[in-house]
Short mmCIF file of C-alpha atoms in Angstrom, two decimals:
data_model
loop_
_atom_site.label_atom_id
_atom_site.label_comp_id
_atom_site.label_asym_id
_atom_site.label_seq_id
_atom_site.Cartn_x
_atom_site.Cartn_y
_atom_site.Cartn_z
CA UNK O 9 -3.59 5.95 25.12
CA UNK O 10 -6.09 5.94 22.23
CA UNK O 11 -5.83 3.44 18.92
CA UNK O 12 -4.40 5.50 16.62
CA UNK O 13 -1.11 6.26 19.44
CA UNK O 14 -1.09 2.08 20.00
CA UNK O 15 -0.79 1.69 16.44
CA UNK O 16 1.88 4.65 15.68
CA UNK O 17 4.18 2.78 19.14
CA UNK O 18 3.95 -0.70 17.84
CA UNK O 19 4.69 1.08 14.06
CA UNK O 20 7.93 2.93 15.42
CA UNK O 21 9.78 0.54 17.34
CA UNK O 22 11.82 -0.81 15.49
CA UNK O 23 13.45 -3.01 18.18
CA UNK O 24 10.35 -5.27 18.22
CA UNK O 25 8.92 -4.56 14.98
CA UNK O 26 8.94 -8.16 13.82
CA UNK O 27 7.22 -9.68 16.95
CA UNK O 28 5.02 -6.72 17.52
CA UNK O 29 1.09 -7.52 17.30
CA UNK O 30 -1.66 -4.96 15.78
CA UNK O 31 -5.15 -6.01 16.67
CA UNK O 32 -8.20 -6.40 14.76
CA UNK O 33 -9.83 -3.31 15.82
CA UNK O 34 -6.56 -1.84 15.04
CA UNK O 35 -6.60 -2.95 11.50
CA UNK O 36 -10.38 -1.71 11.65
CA UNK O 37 -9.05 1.36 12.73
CA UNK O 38 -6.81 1.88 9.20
CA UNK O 39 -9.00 0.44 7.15
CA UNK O 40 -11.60 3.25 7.67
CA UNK O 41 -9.04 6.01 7.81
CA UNK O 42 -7.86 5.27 4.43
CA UNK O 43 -11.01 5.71 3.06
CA UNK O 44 -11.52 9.61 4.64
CA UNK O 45 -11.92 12.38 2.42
CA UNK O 46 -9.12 13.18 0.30
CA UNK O 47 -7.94 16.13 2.09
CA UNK O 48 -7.64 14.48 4.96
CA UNK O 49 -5.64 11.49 3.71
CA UNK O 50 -1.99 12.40 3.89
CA UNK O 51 -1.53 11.09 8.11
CA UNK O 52 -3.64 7.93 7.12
CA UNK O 53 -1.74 6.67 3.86
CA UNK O 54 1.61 7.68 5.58
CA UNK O 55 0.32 5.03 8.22
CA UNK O 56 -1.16 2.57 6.15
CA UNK O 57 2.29 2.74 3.91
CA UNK O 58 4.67 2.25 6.66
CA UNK O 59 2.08 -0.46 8.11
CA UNK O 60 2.24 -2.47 5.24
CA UNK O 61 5.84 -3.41 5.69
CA UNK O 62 4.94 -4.64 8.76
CA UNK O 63 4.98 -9.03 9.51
CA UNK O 64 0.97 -8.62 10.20
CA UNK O 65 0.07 -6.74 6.92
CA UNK O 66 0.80 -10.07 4.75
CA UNK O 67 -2.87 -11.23 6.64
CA UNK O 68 -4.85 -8.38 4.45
CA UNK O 69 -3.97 -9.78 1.13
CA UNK O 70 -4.77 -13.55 2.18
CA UNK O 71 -8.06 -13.10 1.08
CA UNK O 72 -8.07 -11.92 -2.03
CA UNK O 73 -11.56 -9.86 -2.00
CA UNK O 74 -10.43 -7.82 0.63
CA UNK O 75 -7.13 -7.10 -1.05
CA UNK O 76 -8.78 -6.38 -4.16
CA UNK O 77 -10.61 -3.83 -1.95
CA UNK O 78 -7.63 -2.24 -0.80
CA UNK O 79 -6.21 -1.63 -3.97
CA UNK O 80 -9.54 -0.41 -5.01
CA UNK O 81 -9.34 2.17 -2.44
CA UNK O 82 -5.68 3.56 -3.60
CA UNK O 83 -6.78 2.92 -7.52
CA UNK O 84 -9.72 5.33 -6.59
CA UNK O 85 -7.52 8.18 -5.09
CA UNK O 86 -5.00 8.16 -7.93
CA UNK O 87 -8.03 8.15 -10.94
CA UNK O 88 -9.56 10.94 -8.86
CA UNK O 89 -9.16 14.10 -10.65
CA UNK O 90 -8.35 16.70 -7.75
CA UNK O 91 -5.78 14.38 -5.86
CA UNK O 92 -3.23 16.65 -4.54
CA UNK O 93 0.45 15.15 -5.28
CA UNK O 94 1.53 13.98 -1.58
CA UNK O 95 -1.93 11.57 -1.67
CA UNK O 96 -1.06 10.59 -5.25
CA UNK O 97 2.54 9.84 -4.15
CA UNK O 98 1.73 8.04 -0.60
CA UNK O 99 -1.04 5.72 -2.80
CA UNK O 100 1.76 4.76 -5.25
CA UNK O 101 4.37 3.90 -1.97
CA UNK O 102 1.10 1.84 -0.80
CA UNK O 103 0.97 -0.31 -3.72
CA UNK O 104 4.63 -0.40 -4.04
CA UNK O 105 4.80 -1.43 -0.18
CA UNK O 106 2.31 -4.14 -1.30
CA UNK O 107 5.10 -6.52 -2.90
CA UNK O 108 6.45 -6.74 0.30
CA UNK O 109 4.88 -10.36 0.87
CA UNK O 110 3.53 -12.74 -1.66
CA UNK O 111 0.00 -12.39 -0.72
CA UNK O 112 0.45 -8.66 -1.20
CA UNK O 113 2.02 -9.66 -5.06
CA UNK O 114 -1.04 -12.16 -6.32
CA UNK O 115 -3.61 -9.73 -5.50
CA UNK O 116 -1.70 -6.98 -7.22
CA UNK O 117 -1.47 -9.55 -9.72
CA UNK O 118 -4.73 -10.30 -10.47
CA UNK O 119 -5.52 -6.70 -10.51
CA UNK O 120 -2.01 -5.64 -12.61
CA UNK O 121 -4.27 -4.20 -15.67
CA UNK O 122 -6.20 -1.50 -13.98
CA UNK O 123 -2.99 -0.97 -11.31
CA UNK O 124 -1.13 -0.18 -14.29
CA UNK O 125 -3.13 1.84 -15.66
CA UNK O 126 -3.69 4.16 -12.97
CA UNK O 127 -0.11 4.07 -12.09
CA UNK O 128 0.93 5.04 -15.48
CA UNK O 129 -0.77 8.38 -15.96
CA UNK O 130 1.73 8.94 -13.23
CA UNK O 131 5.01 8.28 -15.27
CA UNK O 132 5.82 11.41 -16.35
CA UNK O 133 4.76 13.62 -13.38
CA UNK O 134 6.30 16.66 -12.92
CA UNK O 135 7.93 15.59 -9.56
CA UNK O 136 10.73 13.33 -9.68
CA UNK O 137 9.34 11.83 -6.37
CA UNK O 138 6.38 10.74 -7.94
CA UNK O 139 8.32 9.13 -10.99
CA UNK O 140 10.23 7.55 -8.85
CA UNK O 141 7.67 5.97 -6.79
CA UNK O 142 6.02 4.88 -9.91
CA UNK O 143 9.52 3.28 -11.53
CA UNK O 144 9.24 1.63 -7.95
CA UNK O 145 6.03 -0.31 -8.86
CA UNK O 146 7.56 -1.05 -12.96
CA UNK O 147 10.10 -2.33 -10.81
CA UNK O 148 7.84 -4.61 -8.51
CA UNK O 149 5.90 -6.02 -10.84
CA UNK O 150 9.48 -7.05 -13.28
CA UNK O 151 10.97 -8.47 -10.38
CA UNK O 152 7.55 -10.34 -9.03
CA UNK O 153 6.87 -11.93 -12.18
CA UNK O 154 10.51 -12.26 -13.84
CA UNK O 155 10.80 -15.93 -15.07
CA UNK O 156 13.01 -18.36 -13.18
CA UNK O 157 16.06 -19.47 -14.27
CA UNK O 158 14.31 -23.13 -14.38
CA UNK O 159 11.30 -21.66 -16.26
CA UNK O 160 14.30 -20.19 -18.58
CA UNK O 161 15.99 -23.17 -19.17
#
């Protein structure tokens, strides 16, 4: 069994999800396929999007260069001007998917200006699947950085 198969079984079972273990050169693994040519993208970011649900994924975002990198990456594909929609829409699930944990939140945070930016040339798309997975991210960052109802009071 090759890499990409280990990572795609420990991805779909869903009976061990939680406890399930992806290895460094695993992670190596999906951080260079995310970076292949656009028209080859679509298997990678579907992979990378479901991966960062994942208990393990919360590790990327701990250090906050390499996050910043990763959003780079997805920032890059969406300003790109010959994007075809299903890469546009799996990026925007990817950043979306990044709220998932904290760590995933700060460096989406610190980098809310140009995510927003890129994400809102987006908004009024001519698929309803893309609007919607932009309204997801509007809806991320509200949520994320809502006050408190101690900061409130």
């Amino acid at each position: 069994m090759n890499c990409l198969d280990t990572i795609v079984k420990v991805l779909e079972d869903k009976k061990n999800y939680t406890n399930s273990k992806i290895y460094k050169y695993e992670l190596e693994l999906l951080d260079t396929i995310i970076r292949w040519d656009v028209e080859n993208l679509v298997g990678p970011l579907g992979l990378f999007h479901i991966y960062l649900n994942h208990p393990q994924s919360s590790e990327l975002f701990k250090v906050l260069e390499k996050g910043s990198e990763l959003v780079n990456v997805f920032l890059q594909y969406l300003n790109h001007s010959q994007v075809p929609d299903n890469v546009i829409l799996l990026c925007l699930r990817c950043l979306a998917n990044m709220f998932w944990f904290p760590s995933g939140e700060t460096v989406l945070w610190e980098r809310g200006t140009n995510v927003l930016h890129a994400v809102n040339q987006y908004a009024n798309h001519e698929k309803n699947v893309i609007r919607n997975a932009v309204a997801t991210i509007y809806l991320n960052f509200s949520i994320a950085y809502a006050p408190t109802t101690e900061e409130i009071n």
